[in-house]
Amino acid sequence: MNPLTKVKLINELNEREVQLGVSDEVSWHSEYKDSAWIFLGGLPYELTEGDIICVFSQTPFKTAPVAWLVWFSG
């Protein structure tokens, strides 16, 4: 499945949960709320684990998506 399609489906699921008033305890988010794992997709294959660690170590996590966008867009 296309990654953008997956994102769209997850957003639709989130919206349905909001509309139905699903509580946090039974939402799919509760399973992952304490997880330290993040997903990074669409990265160039040339990048090494060290490159990724270097970028994240220099950038506060709350601004990391902006830093990645700037870094990959030139």
PDB file of C-alpha atoms in Angstrom:
ATOM      1  CA  MET A   1       0.000   0.000   0.000  1.00  0.00           C
ATOM      2  CA  ASN A   2       1.218   3.464  -0.849  1.00  0.00           C
ATOM      3  CA  PRO A   3       2.595   5.306   2.248  1.00  0.00           C
ATOM      4  CA  LEU A   4       0.412   8.336   1.524  1.00  0.00           C
ATOM      5  CA  THR A   5      -2.643   6.098   1.389  1.00  0.00           C
ATOM      6  CA  LYS A   6      -1.696   4.693   4.801  1.00  0.00           C
ATOM      7  CA  VAL A   7      -1.414   8.202   6.242  1.00  0.00           C
ATOM      8  CA  LYS A   8      -4.799   9.110   4.778  1.00  0.00           C
ATOM      9  CA  LEU A   9      -6.401   5.981   6.271  1.00  0.00           C
ATOM     10  CA  ILE A  10      -4.872   6.667   9.692  1.00  0.00           C
ATOM     11  CA  ASN A  11      -6.167  10.243   9.580  1.00  0.00           C
ATOM     12  CA  GLU A  12      -9.632   8.945   8.687  1.00  0.00           C
ATOM     13  CA  LEU A  13      -9.475   6.504  11.608  1.00  0.00           C
ATOM     14  CA  ASN A  14      -8.473   9.318  13.944  1.00  0.00           C
ATOM     15  CA  GLU A  15     -11.357  11.456  12.727  1.00  0.00           C
ATOM     16  CA  ARG A  16     -13.838   8.591  13.217  1.00  0.00           C
ATOM     17  CA  GLU A  17     -12.592   8.080  16.768  1.00  0.00           C
ATOM     18  CA  VAL A  18     -13.145  11.771  17.498  1.00  0.00           C
ATOM     19  CA  GLN A  19     -16.632  11.730  15.985  1.00  0.00           C
ATOM     20  CA  LEU A  20     -17.599   8.624  17.961  1.00  0.00           C
ATOM     21  CA  GLY A  21     -16.130   9.978  21.180  1.00  0.00           C
ATOM     22  CA  VAL A  22     -13.799   7.018  21.652  1.00  0.00           C
ATOM     23  CA  SER A  23     -11.996   7.299  24.993  1.00  0.00           C
ATOM     24  CA  ASP A  24      -8.225   7.356  25.220  1.00  0.00           C
ATOM     25  CA  GLU A  25      -8.137   3.999  27.000  1.00  0.00           C
ATOM     26  CA  VAL A  26      -9.619   2.107  24.033  1.00  0.00           C
ATOM     27  CA  SER A  27      -8.120   4.172  21.218  1.00  0.00           C
ATOM     28  CA  TRP A  28      -5.356   2.626  19.140  1.00  0.00           C
ATOM     29  CA  HIS A  29      -3.120   5.458  20.398  1.00  0.00           C
ATOM     30  CA  SER A  30      -3.078   3.963  23.901  1.00  0.00           C
ATOM     31  CA  GLU A  31      -1.130   0.941  22.666  1.00  0.00           C
ATOM     32  CA  TYR A  32       1.739   3.124  21.436  1.00  0.00           C
ATOM     33  CA  LYS A  33       1.625   6.129  23.797  1.00  0.00           C
ATOM     34  CA  ASP A  34       4.669   5.064  25.811  1.00  0.00           C
ATOM     35  CA  SER A  35       6.661   3.826  22.831  1.00  0.00           C
ATOM     36  CA  ALA A  36      10.075   5.286  22.145  1.00  0.00           C
ATOM     37  CA  TRP A  37       9.959   4.176  18.503  1.00  0.00           C
ATOM     38  CA  ILE A  38       9.354   6.567  15.627  1.00  0.00           C
ATOM     39  CA  PHE A  39       8.884   5.872  11.926  1.00  0.00           C
ATOM     40  CA  LEU A  40      11.088   7.610   9.372  1.00  0.00           C
ATOM     41  CA  GLY A  41      10.040   6.903   5.828  1.00  0.00           C
ATOM     42  CA  GLY A  42      11.111   8.127   2.445  1.00  0.00           C
ATOM     43  CA  LEU A  43      14.749   8.585   3.386  1.00  0.00           C
ATOM     44  CA  PRO A  44      17.490   8.239   0.770  1.00  0.00           C
ATOM     45  CA  TYR A  45      19.177   4.832   0.868  1.00  0.00           C
ATOM     46  CA  GLU A  46      22.571   6.553   0.960  1.00  0.00           C
ATOM     47  CA  LEU A  47      21.967   7.725   4.529  1.00  0.00           C
ATOM     48  CA  THR A  48      23.577   5.734   7.283  1.00  0.00           C
ATOM     49  CA  GLU A  49      22.350   5.231  10.821  1.00  0.00           C
ATOM     50  CA  GLY A  50      25.092   7.649  11.875  1.00  0.00           C
ATOM     51  CA  ASP A  51      23.726  10.362   9.559  1.00  0.00           C
ATOM     52  CA  ILE A  52      20.265  10.046  11.092  1.00  0.00           C
ATOM     53  CA  ILE A  53      21.627  10.058  14.649  1.00  0.00           C
ATOM     54  CA  CYS A  54      23.722  13.131  13.812  1.00  0.00           C
ATOM     55  CA  VAL A  55      20.727  15.111  12.546  1.00  0.00           C
ATOM     56  CA  PHE A  56      18.503  14.173  15.489  1.00  0.00           C
ATOM     57  CA  SER A  57      21.237  14.872  18.039  1.00  0.00           C
ATOM     58  CA  GLN A  58      21.652  18.432  16.720  1.00  0.00           C
ATOM     59  CA  THR A  59      17.955  19.249  16.533  1.00  0.00           C
ATOM     60  CA  PRO A  60      15.407  19.403  19.364  1.00  0.00           C
ATOM     61  CA  PHE A  61      12.783  16.723  18.741  1.00  0.00           C
ATOM     62  CA  LYS A  62       9.904  19.214  18.543  1.00  0.00           C
ATOM     63  CA  THR A  63      11.522  20.885  15.502  1.00  0.00           C
ATOM     64  CA  ALA A  64      12.930  17.743  13.860  1.00  0.00           C
ATOM     65  CA  PRO A  65      10.353  17.547  11.011  1.00  0.00           C
ATOM     66  CA  VAL A  66      11.228  21.087   9.925  1.00  0.00           C
ATOM     67  CA  ALA A  67      14.924  20.300  10.091  1.00  0.00           C
ATOM     68  CA  TRP A  68      14.441  17.153   7.986  1.00  0.00           C
ATOM     69  CA  LEU A  69      12.442  19.067   5.398  1.00  0.00           C
ATOM     70  CA  VAL A  70      15.138  21.728   5.090  1.00  0.00           C
ATOM     71  CA  TRP A  71      17.950  19.161   5.111  1.00  0.00           C
ATOM     72  CA  PHE A  72      16.451  16.998   2.363  1.00  0.00           C
ATOM     73  CA  SER A  73      15.145  19.789   0.186  1.00  0.00           C
ATOM     74  CA  GLY A  74      18.585  21.308  -0.221  1.00  0.00           C
TER      75      GLY A  74
END
